Short mmCIF file of C-alpha atoms in Angstrom, two decimals:
data_model
loop_
_atom_site.label_atom_id
_atom_site.label_comp_id
_atom_site.label_asym_id
_atom_site.label_seq_id
_atom_site.Cartn_x
_atom_site.Cartn_y
_atom_site.Cartn_z
CA MET Q 122 -26.67 -9.42 -31.86
CA LEU Q 123 -23.83 -11.08 -30.52
CA THR Q 124 -20.03 -11.23 -31.44
CA VAL Q 125 -18.04 -14.26 -31.86
CA LEU Q 126 -14.64 -14.85 -31.86
CA VAL Q 127 -12.95 -18.01 -33.79
CA ILE Q 128 -9.95 -18.65 -33.38
CA ASP Q 129 -8.98 -22.23 -36.15
CA GLU Q 130 -5.34 -22.44 -37.76
CA SER Q 131 -7.63 -24.04 -40.70
CA ARG Q 132 -9.05 -20.78 -43.13
CA SER Q 133 -11.04 -23.32 -45.07
CA ARG Q 134 -12.27 -24.77 -42.34
CA ALA Q 135 -12.74 -21.03 -40.53
CA GLY Q 136 -14.58 -20.17 -43.25
CA GLU Q 137 -17.53 -23.63 -43.32
CA ILE Q 138 -17.75 -22.03 -38.68
CA CYS Q 139 -18.18 -18.31 -39.78
CA ALA Q 140 -21.11 -19.23 -42.90
CA GLY Q 141 -22.80 -21.50 -39.80
CA LEU Q 142 -22.02 -18.97 -37.26
CA ALA Q 143 -24.04 -15.81 -39.92
CA LEU Q 144 -26.66 -19.01 -40.60
CA ALA Q 145 -27.56 -19.33 -36.65
CA GLY Q 146 -27.75 -15.50 -36.59
CA TYR Q 147 -24.25 -14.45 -34.59
CA GLN Q 148 -21.75 -11.74 -36.10
CA VAL Q 149 -17.74 -13.17 -36.62
CA ALA Q 150 -16.00 -10.04 -34.66
CA ALA Q 151 -12.77 -11.77 -36.37
CA ILE Q 152 -11.03 -14.49 -37.22
CA LEU Q 153 -7.48 -15.73 -35.98
CA ALA Q 154 -4.84 -18.05 -36.64
CA GLY Q 155 -3.76 -19.36 -33.00
CA ALA Q 156 -4.50 -17.94 -29.79
CA GLU Q 157 -1.32 -15.85 -28.93
CA ASN Q 158 -2.15 -12.46 -27.99
CA LEU Q 159 -5.81 -13.57 -27.26
CA THR Q 160 -6.52 -11.11 -24.35
CA ALA Q 161 -4.69 -7.78 -26.41
CA GLU Q 162 -7.26 -8.95 -29.50
CA VAL Q 163 -10.13 -9.51 -26.49
CA GLU Q 164 -9.81 -6.25 -24.82
CA ARG Q 165 -9.56 -4.70 -28.99
CA LEU Q 166 -12.67 -6.96 -30.22
CA GLN Q 167 -15.12 -7.28 -27.17
CA PRO Q 168 -16.73 -10.28 -28.57
CA ASP Q 169 -19.45 -11.76 -26.84
CA VAL Q 170 -17.98 -15.53 -27.00
CA ILE Q 171 -14.73 -16.97 -28.39
CA LEU Q 172 -15.08 -20.48 -30.55
CA ILE Q 173 -12.08 -22.41 -31.15
CA ASP Q 174 -11.77 -25.07 -33.85
CA THR Q 175 -8.92 -27.66 -33.09
CA ASP Q 176 -7.67 -30.96 -33.80
CA SER Q 177 -5.89 -31.05 -30.29
CA PRO Q 178 -6.06 -27.31 -28.29
CA SER Q 179 -2.11 -26.76 -27.17
CA ARG Q 180 -0.88 -26.17 -23.71
CA ASP Q 181 0.02 -22.39 -25.18
CA THR Q 182 -3.78 -22.06 -26.08
CA LEU Q 183 -5.20 -23.21 -23.22
CA GLU Q 184 -2.13 -20.81 -21.44
CA ASN Q 185 -3.79 -17.68 -23.24
CA LEU Q 186 -7.37 -18.95 -22.39
CA ALA Q 187 -6.51 -18.91 -18.43
CA ALA Q 188 -5.05 -15.50 -18.69
CA MET Q 189 -7.55 -13.59 -20.72
CA ASN Q 190 -10.07 -15.71 -18.29
CA LYS Q 191 -8.23 -13.85 -15.28
CA ASP Q 192 -8.96 -10.20 -16.52
CA MET Q 193 -11.47 -10.38 -19.05
CA PRO Q 194 -14.29 -13.63 -18.77
CA ARG Q 195 -15.93 -14.76 -21.88
CA PRO Q 196 -17.86 -18.32 -23.17
CA VAL Q 197 -15.17 -20.25 -24.70
CA VAL Q 198 -16.03 -22.98 -26.89
CA ILE Q 199 -13.38 -25.44 -27.93
CA PHE Q 200 -14.64 -28.62 -30.89
CA THR Q 201 -11.58 -30.73 -30.86
CA GLN Q 202 -11.11 -34.31 -31.64
CA GLU Q 203 -8.88 -34.17 -28.89
CA ASP Q 204 -10.96 -36.60 -25.75
CA GLY Q 205 -8.19 -37.07 -23.48
CA GLN Q 206 -9.50 -36.72 -19.53
CA GLU Q 207 -6.18 -34.43 -18.76
CA THR Q 208 -7.13 -32.73 -21.95
CA ILE Q 209 -10.31 -32.11 -21.23
CA ARG Q 210 -10.01 -31.03 -17.40
CA ASP Q 211 -6.82 -28.52 -17.80
CA ALA Q 212 -9.38 -26.85 -20.63
CA VAL Q 213 -12.28 -26.80 -18.16
CA LYS Q 214 -9.44 -24.76 -15.97
CA ALA Q 215 -8.57 -22.73 -18.32
CA GLY Q 216 -11.81 -21.62 -18.48
CA VAL Q 217 -13.29 -23.24 -21.26
CA SER Q 218 -17.10 -23.45 -21.28
CA ALA Q 219 -17.95 -26.17 -23.57
CA TYR Q 220 -15.80 -28.48 -25.04
CA ILE Q 221 -17.05 -30.62 -27.97
CA VAL Q 222 -15.10 -33.76 -29.44
CA ASP Q 223 -15.95 -34.81 -32.75
CA GLY Q 224 -16.37 -32.25 -35.16
CA LEU Q 225 -18.45 -29.14 -35.13
CA ASP Q 226 -21.79 -29.76 -36.97
CA PRO Q 227 -23.37 -25.49 -38.39
CA LYS Q 228 -26.71 -26.97 -37.16
CA ARG Q 229 -25.66 -27.36 -33.35
CA ILE Q 230 -23.52 -24.26 -33.48
CA LYS Q 231 -26.65 -22.25 -31.80
CA PRO Q 232 -27.28 -23.97 -29.07
CA ILE Q 233 -24.01 -25.52 -28.52
CA LEU Q 234 -23.36 -21.66 -28.04
CA GLU Q 235 -26.30 -20.91 -25.85
CA VAL Q 236 -25.64 -23.26 -23.43
CA ALA Q 237 -21.80 -22.35 -23.40
CA ARG Q 238 -23.73 -18.57 -22.67
CA ALA Q 239 -25.70 -19.79 -19.69
CA ARG Q 240 -23.04 -21.93 -17.61
CA PHE Q 241 -20.79 -19.09 -17.81
CA ASP Q 242 -23.05 -16.65 -16.81
CA ASP Q 243 -23.91 -19.56 -13.95
CA THR Q 244 -20.38 -19.56 -13.42
CA GLN Q 245 -19.41 -15.95 -13.11
CA ALA Q 246 -22.99 -15.72 -10.56
CA LEU Q 247 -20.77 -18.35 -8.46
CA ARG Q 248 -17.09 -16.76 -8.44
CA ARG Q 249 -19.01 -13.30 -7.17
CA GLU Q 250 -21.00 -14.80 -4.46
CA LEU Q 251 -17.30 -16.26 -3.11
CA ASP Q 252 -15.60 -13.71 -3.65
CA GLU Q 253 -18.04 -11.71 -1.65
CA VAL Q 254 -18.56 -14.33 1.22
CA SER Q 255 -14.38 -14.30 0.69
CA GLN Q 256 -14.51 -10.79 1.56
CA LYS Q 257 -17.25 -11.03 4.32
CA LEU Q 258 -14.78 -13.42 6.02
CA THR Q 259 -11.89 -11.67 5.45
CA ASP Q 260 -13.75 -8.56 6.82
CA ARG Q 261 -14.73 -10.81 10.05
CA LYS Q 262 -11.30 -11.23 10.65
CA LEU Q 263 -10.29 -7.49 10.64
CA VAL Q 264 -13.14 -6.64 12.70
CA ASP Q 265 -11.90 -9.86 15.82
CA LYS Q 266 -8.29 -8.68 15.52
CA ALA Q 267 -9.47 -4.81 15.74
CA LYS Q 268 -11.96 -6.55 18.49
CA GLY Q 269 -8.62 -8.65 20.69
CA VAL Q 270 -7.02 -4.83 20.33
CA LEU Q 271 -9.48 -2.51 21.86
CA MET Q 272 -10.12 -5.47 24.65
CA LYS Q 273 -6.44 -5.70 25.57
CA ALA Q 274 -5.69 -2.03 25.36
CA ARG Q 275 -8.88 -0.29 26.71
CA GLY Q 276 -9.47 -3.21 29.42
CA LEU Q 277 -12.91 -3.88 27.68
CA ASP Q 278 -14.90 -6.91 27.27
CA GLU Q 279 -15.69 -8.39 23.67
CA ASP Q 280 -19.24 -6.74 23.66
CA ALA Q 281 -18.16 -3.29 24.18
CA ALA Q 282 -15.26 -3.88 22.26
CA TYR Q 283 -17.73 -4.09 19.06
CA HIS Q 284 -20.27 -1.52 20.28
CA ALA Q 285 -17.76 0.40 20.14
CA MET Q 286 -16.05 0.45 17.08
CA ARG Q 287 -19.33 0.18 15.32
CA LYS Q 288 -19.96 3.82 17.09
CA LEU Q 289 -17.23 5.27 15.52
CA ALA Q 290 -17.86 3.35 11.86
CA MET Q 291 -21.26 5.18 12.15
CA GLU Q 292 -19.67 8.76 13.25
CA ARG Q 293 -17.19 8.37 10.41
CA GLY Q 294 -19.52 6.48 7.96
CA GLN Q 295 -17.43 4.15 7.55
CA SER Q 296 -17.56 0.38 7.23
CA MET Q 297 -16.68 -1.60 10.03
CA ALA Q 298 -13.94 -3.24 8.04
CA LYS Q 299 -12.42 0.10 7.38
CA VAL Q 300 -12.52 0.70 11.08
CA ALA Q 301 -10.77 -2.30 11.88
CA ARG Q 302 -8.05 -1.85 9.30
CA ASP Q 303 -7.41 2.30 11.13
CA VAL Q 304 -7.63 0.69 14.46
CA ILE Q 305 -4.84 -2.56 13.83
CA ASP Q 306 -2.86 0.49 11.67
CA MET Q 307 -3.27 2.65 14.53
CA ALA Q 308 -1.79 0.05 17.83
CA ARG Q 309 0.66 -0.80 16.02
CA VAL Q 310 2.16 2.35 15.95
CA LEU Q 311 1.12 3.13 19.56
CA LEU Q 312 1.48 -0.82 21.20
#
């Protein structure tokens, strides 16, 4: 059963949300009156989804969401009355998966949370892919720099420098990036 952390400054409104979540088959992890200490609460409660119901998301709420999203990203759904473009953009930048204007209908909770989770999963997959591509680019730059060092220091052509590093990587059982980093570090000491 998925757990939902509910953040709502109104206790009566939070009660209605919790009833809607229970009818939709979710478990409420906790009800918070605000997003202060959000990262610590998410770490402690480990909710699957965060649902915020507010008249207008404050700057502090969005900053707390952004901080939480760096280390412990979760699908976040905001129900609000605020429909300003800048606020919506800020919410999306803070990691909000779904921003629903004009209230919360308990009958709509389940599909909204499911769409938010699916969108969150897609976004996380794209971030992982971007991180991998970024790491490969960084590794390639290291290898190119190390090849340059070997070409200059040992008078090798580019292909020979690459093969020398590749052979060393295979002998050591290390990645080309690690060997390249070692070559660059040694060049700083010796050259």
